[in-house]
XYZ file of C-alpha atoms in Angstrom:
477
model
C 81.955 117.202 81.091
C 84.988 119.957 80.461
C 85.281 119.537 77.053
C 82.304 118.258 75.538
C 78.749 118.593 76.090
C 76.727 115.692 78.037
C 74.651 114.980 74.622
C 78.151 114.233 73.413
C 79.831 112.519 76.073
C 77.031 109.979 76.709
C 77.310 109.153 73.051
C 80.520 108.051 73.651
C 79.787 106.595 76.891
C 77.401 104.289 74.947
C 80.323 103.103 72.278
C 82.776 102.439 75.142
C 80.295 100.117 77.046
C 79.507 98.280 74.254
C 82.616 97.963 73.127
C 84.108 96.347 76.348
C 80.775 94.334 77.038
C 81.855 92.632 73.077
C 85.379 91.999 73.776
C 85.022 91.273 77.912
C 86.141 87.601 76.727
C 89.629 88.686 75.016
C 89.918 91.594 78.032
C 89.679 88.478 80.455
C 91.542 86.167 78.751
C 94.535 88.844 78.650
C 94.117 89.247 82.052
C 94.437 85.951 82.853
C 97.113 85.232 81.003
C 99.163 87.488 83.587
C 98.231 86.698 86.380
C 98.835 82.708 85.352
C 102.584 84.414 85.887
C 104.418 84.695 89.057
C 105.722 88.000 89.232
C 107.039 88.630 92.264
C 110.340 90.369 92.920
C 113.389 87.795 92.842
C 116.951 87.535 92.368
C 118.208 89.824 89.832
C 119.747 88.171 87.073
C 121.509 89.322 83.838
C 119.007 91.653 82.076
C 116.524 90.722 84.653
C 116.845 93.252 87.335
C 113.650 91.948 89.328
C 114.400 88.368 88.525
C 112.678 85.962 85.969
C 109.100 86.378 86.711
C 108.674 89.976 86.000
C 110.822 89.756 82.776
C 108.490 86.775 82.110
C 105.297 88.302 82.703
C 106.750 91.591 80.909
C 107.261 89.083 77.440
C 103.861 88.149 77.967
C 102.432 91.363 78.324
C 104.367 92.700 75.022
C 102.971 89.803 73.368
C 99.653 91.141 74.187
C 99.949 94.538 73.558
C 101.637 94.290 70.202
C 98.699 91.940 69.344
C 96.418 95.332 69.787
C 98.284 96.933 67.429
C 100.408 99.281 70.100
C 103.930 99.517 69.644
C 106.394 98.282 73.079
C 109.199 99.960 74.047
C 110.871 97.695 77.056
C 113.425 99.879 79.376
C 115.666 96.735 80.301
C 112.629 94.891 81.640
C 112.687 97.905 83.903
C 109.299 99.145 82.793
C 107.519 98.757 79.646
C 105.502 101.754 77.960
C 102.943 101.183 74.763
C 101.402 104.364 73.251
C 97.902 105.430 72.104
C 99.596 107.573 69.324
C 102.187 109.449 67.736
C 100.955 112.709 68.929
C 102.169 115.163 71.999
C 102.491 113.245 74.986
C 99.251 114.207 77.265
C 98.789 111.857 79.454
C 100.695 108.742 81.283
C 98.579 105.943 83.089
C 100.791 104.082 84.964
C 100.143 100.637 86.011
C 102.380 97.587 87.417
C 102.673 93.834 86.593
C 105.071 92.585 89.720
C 102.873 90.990 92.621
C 103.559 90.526 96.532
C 104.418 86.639 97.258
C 101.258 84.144 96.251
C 101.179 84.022 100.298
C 98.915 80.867 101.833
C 95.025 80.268 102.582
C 93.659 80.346 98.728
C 90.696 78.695 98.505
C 88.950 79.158 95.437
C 92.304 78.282 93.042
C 95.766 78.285 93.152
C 97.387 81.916 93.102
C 98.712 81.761 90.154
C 95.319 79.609 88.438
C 93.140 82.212 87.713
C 89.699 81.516 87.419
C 86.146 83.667 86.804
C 83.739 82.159 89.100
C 80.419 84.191 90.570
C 81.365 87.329 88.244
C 84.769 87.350 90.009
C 88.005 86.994 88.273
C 90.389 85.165 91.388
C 93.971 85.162 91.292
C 97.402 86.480 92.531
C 97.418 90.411 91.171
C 93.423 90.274 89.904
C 93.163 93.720 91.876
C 96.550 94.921 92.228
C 97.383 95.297 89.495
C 97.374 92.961 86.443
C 93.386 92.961 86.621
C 93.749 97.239 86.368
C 96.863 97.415 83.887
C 94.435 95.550 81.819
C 91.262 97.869 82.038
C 93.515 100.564 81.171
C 94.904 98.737 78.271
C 91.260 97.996 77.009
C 89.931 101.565 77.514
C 93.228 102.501 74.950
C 91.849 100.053 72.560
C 88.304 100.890 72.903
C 89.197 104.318 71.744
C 91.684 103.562 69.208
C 89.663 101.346 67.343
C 86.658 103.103 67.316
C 88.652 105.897 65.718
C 88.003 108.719 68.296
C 89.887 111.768 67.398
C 92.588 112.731 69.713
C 95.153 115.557 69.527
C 97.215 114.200 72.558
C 98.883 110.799 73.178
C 97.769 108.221 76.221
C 101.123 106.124 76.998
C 100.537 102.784 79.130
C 103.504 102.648 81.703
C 103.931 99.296 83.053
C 106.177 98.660 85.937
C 108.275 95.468 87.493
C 108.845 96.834 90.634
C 106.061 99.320 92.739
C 105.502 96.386 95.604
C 108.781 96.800 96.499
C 110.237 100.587 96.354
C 109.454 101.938 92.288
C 112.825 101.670 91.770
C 111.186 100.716 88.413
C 109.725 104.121 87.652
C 112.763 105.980 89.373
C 114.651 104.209 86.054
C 111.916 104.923 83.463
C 111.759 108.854 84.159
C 115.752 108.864 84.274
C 115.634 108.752 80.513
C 111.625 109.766 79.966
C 109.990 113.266 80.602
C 106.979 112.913 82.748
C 103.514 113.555 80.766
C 101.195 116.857 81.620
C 99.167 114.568 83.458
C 99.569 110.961 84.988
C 96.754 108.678 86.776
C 97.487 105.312 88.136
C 94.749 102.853 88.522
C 96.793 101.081 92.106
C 94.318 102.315 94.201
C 90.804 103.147 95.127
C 88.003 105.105 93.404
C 87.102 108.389 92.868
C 90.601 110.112 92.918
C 92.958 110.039 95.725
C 94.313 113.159 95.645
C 96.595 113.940 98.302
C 98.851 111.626 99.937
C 100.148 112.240 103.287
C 104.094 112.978 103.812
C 105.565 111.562 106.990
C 108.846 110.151 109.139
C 110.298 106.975 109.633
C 112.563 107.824 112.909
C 114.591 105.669 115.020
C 115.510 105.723 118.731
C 118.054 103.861 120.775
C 119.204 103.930 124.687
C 122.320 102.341 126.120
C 120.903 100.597 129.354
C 124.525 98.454 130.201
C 124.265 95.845 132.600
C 121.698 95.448 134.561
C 122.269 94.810 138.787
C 121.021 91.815 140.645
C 117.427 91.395 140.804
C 114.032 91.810 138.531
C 115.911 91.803 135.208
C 114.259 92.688 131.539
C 116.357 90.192 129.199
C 115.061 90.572 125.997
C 111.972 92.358 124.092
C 111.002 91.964 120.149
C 108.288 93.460 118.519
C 107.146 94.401 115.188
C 107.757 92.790 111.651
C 108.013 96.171 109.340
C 107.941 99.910 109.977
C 104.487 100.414 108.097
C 102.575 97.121 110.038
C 100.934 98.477 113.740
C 102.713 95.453 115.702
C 99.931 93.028 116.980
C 102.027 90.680 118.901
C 105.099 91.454 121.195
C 106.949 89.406 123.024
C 109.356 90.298 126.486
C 111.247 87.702 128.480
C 111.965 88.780 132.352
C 113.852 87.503 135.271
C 113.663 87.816 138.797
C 110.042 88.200 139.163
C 107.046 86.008 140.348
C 104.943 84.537 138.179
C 101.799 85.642 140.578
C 103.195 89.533 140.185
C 103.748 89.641 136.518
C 99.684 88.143 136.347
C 98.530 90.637 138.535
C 100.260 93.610 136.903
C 99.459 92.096 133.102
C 95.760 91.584 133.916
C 95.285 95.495 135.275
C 97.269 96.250 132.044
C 94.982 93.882 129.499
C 91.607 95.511 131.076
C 93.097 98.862 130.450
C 94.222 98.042 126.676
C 92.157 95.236 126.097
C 95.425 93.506 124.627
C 95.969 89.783 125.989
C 98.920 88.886 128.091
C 100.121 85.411 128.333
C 103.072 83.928 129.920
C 105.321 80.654 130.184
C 108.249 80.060 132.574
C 111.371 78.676 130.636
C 115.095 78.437 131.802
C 115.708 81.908 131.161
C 113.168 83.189 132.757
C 109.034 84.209 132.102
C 108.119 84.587 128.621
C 105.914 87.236 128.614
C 103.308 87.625 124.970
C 101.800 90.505 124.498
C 98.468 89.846 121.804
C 96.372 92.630 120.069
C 95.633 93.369 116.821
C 97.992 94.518 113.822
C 96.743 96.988 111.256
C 98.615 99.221 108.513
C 100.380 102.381 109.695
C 98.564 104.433 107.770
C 95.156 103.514 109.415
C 96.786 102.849 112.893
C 93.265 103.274 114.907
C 92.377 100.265 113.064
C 94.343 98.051 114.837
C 95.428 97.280 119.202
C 99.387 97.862 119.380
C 100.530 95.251 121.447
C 103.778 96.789 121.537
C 102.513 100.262 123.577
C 100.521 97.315 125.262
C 103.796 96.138 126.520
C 105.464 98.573 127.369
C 103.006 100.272 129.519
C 103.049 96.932 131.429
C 106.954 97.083 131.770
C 106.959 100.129 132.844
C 105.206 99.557 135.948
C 107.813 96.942 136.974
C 110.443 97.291 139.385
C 113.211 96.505 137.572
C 116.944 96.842 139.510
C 118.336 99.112 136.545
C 117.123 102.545 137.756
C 118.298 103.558 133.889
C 116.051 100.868 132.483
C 113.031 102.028 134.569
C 113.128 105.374 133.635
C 113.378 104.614 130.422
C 110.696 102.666 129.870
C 108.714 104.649 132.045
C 109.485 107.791 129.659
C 109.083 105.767 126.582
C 105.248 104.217 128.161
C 104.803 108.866 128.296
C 105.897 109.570 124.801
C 104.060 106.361 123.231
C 101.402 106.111 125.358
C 98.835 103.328 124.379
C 95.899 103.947 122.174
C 97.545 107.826 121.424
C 97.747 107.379 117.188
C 98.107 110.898 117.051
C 100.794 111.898 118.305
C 99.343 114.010 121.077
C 101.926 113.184 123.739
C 104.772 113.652 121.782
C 102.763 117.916 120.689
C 102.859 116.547 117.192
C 98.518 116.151 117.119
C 98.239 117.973 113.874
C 95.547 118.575 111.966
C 94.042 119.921 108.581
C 91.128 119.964 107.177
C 92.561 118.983 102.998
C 94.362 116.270 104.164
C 93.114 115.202 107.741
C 94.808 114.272 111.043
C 98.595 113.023 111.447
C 98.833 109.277 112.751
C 101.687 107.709 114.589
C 102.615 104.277 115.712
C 105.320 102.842 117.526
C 106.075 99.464 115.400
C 109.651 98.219 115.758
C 111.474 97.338 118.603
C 113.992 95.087 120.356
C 116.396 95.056 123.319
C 119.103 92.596 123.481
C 119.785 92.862 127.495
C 121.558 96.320 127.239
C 120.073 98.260 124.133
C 116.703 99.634 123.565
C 115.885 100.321 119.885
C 113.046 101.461 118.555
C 111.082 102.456 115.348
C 108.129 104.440 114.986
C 106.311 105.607 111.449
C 104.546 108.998 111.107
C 101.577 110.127 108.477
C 102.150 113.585 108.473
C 99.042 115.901 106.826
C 100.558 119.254 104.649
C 100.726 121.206 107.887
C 103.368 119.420 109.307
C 106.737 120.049 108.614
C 110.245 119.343 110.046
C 110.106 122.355 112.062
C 106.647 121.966 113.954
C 106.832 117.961 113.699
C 110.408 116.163 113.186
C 112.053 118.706 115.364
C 109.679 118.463 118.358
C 109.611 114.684 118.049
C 113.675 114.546 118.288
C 113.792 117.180 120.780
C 111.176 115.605 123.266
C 113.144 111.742 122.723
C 115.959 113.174 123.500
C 115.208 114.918 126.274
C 113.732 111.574 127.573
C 117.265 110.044 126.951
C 117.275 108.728 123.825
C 119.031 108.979 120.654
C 117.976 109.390 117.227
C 118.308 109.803 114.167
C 118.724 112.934 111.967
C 116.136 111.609 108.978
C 114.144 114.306 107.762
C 110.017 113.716 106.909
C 109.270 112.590 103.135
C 106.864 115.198 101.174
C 103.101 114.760 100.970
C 101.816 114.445 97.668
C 98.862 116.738 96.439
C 97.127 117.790 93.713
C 94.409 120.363 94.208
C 90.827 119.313 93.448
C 89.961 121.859 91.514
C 92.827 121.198 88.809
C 91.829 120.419 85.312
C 93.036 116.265 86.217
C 91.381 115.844 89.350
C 87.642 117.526 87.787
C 87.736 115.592 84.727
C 88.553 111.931 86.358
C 85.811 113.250 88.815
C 83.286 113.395 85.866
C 84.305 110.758 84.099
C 83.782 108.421 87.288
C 80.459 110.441 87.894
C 78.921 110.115 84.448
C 79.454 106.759 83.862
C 78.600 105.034 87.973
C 76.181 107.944 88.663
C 77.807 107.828 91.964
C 78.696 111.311 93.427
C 82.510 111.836 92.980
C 85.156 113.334 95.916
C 88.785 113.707 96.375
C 90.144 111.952 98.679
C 92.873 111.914 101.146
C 94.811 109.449 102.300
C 97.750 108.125 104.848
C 99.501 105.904 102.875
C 101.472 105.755 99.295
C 101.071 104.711 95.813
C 102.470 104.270 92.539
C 102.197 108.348 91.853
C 103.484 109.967 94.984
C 106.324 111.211 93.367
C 104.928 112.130 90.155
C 104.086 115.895 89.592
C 100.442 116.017 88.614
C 99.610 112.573 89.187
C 96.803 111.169 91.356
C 95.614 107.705 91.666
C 92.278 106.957 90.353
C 90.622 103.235 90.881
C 90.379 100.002 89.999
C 88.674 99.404 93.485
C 85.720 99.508 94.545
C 86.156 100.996 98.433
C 82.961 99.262 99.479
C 84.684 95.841 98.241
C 87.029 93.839 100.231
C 88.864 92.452 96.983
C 91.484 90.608 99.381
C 94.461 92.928 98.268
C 97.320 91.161 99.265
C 95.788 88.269 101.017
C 94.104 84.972 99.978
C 91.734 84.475 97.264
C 92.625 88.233 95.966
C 89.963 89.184 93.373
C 88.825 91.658 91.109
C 84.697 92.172 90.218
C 84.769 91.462 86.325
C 82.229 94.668 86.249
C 84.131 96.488 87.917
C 87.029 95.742 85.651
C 84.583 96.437 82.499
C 83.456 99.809 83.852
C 86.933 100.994 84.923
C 87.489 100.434 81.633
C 84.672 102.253 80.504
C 85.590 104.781 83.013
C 89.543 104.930 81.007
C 88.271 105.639 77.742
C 86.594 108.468 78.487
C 88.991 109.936 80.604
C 91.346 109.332 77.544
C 88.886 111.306 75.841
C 88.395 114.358 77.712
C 92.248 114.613 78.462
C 93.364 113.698 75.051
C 91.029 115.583 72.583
């Protein structure tokens, strides 16, 4: 440890743990008391600006906290803050209590019925983040009631709205002054780091009418600009069933995405099937859009304007290229890793192409060597676009005072070997000078973030916890 000596630290080590292992029955029983809430984003109403279940769960959670002994602030159910102390602000951990929708599939309970069952506490926001707000909250009463001496104040930040923008936090640091330090626990263990910056940029062709003959009426694909497109769907005219088979089964072997097709009124329904995956980790998943439009662009279609365009768009997106490479944007470095890039919206109505794409861009990349060259190259193919510019990464350096005392912290008390890591999406900190994010999770544990029977390891919880205080500790003294 920084600050103290091991002797020292393990001492305190030893006070945490037993201090969460007595109280793991009130630290559950708080946590289930959230999560019993639906908190998902809905209509705003009069002094509810995310709806009634975040200003719910926020009463609930106030009722908790000022139960500990930690005096609330609420910012118009915008955010709600609780401090460690009346000392110098030092450090902000910033957690949030809203939830995506309770979804379908749960089989263990209800989403919003939380139960502990095999040394897992199930529910709707168990690991994201009610389960986490709540380890943080008992590492600040761990070390306030076991009277460790601080010269530096821990404040609790607890949002209503990080599943769908932060608009939340954009509010709270309108009229609050950020902390020296910040760490969110929204994400995975060790520390994450560095964040990757990146480009949502749109494209559009006018195609106009089409002449007599093999005829592209419609294509939709995609669901959101982040989610790799698994399914995409095309409806033709003028062509043989018997062709389109042949030229979709030379496509499928090359992609390995499944082609089906139905003949309706308006023509062959053409479904393209592979596998979605977040944009950040595009390699993880089979675009059946790309999929799809390498098969289209091998048809004869009568518009000459069409072809070409979907012949230039199947060279610029080419399938199973998450890099970037065709479009000379394949950067690379070695803090923050490799860009990714996915093609993931699209539609044509019968004479407009539109499409979407989303970009993970590593600290290399800038508008210059990466935005510029994309727009150049699309519109050289034909296309218009847009004139947004790339969104910052986000990066701390390792070797700062936050990132080597979470790193010890998380080292002395797993005995796990701590890194910094790098990632391609967002979270609650990206815009946060000096903030990183820094657990709940486990990254060896599918805790069914955001899908059915979502849960958090009640160990895990207790030694995040742990974990808290002693970060606290080392940052606070």
């Amino acid at each position: 440890m920084k600050e103290m000596d091991q002797e020292q630290a393990k001492a305190w080590q030893k006070q945490f743990e037993a201090y969460v292992e007595a109280h793991e029955r009130e630290m559950l029983e708080d946590a289930m008391a959230l999560i019993s809430i639906d908190s998902e984003r809905m209509e705003a109403k009069p002094g509810m600006p995310f709806g009634e279940g975040t200003a719910k769960v926020f009463k609930e959670a106030e009722r908790i906290l000022s139960g500990h002994g930690f005096p609330v602030k609420n910012y118009d159910n915008y955010v709600l803050a609780a401090d460690l102390n009346d000392q110098e602000p030092r450090l902000d951990v910033l957690a949030h209590l809203d939830v995506v929708p309770a979804g379908e599939g749960f089989t263990v309970t209800e989403p919003f019925r939380p139960v502990v069952k095999d040394g897992k506490l199930y529910g709707r926001g168990s690991s994201d983040d009610k389960g986490p707000a709540v380890a943080a909250l008992y590492a600040m009463r761990a070390v306030k009631e076991l009277g460790v001496p601080l010269s530096g104040n821990c404040r609790l930040i607890l949002g209503a709205d990080e599943e769908c923008g932060s608009s939340d936090i954009k509010y709270y640091f309108e009229r609050e002054e950020h902390a020296p330090m910040t760490f969110s626990p929204d994400a995975d263990f060790p520390v994450i780091n560095l964040e990757k910056g990146g480009l949502h940029l749109t494209l559009e062709a006018e195609i106009g009418d089409q002449p007599e003959g093999v005829r592209l009426v419609s294509i939709q694909a995609g669901t959101k600009v982040n989610v790799v497109p698994g399914k995409a769907r095309a409806v033709l005219s003028g062509i043989s069933v018997t062709e389109l088979s042949e030229l979709s089964a030379e496509a499928s072997r090359e992609t390995g995405v499944f082609f089906s097709m139905e003949e309706k009124a308006d023509g062959i329904h053409l479904l393209a099937e592979g596998e979605s995956a977040h944009a950040a980790s595009p390699q993880a998943g089979n675009n059946g859009l790309t999929a799809l439009l390498l098969l289209l662009s091998r048809i004869p279609f009568s518009s000459e304007i069409l072809k070409d365009r979907l012949q230039k768009l199947a060279v610029l997106f080419p399938h199973g290229d998450w890099r970037g490479a065709a479009l000379g944007v394949d950067h690379e470095d070695e803090i923050s890793g490799c860009l990714t890039l996915s093609l993931d919206l699209f539609s044509f109505d019968g004479k407009n192409l539109s499409g979407t794409f989303d970009c993970r861009a590593p600290l290399c990349a800038n508008d210059e060597n990466t935005a510029d060259v994309i727009r150049r190259r699309l519109r050289d193919a034909g296309f218009k676009t847009d004139d947004e510019k790339m969104f910052a990464a986000h990066y701390v350096p390792e070797d700062s005072e936050l990132v080597q005392t979470l790193l010890s912290c998380y080292e002395l008390v797993t005995g796990k070997k701590g890194k910094a890591v790098a990632i391609g999406g967002g979270t609650y900190v990206h815009h946060i000078a000096n903030g990183v994010a820094f657990g709940c999770a486990d990254p060896e544990v599918d805790n069914h973030m955001h899908g059915a029977d979502e849960f958090m390891m009640v160990d895990q919880m207790k030694t995040s916890a742990v974990i808290f205080a002693m970060a606290i500790l080392e940052l606070c003294q």
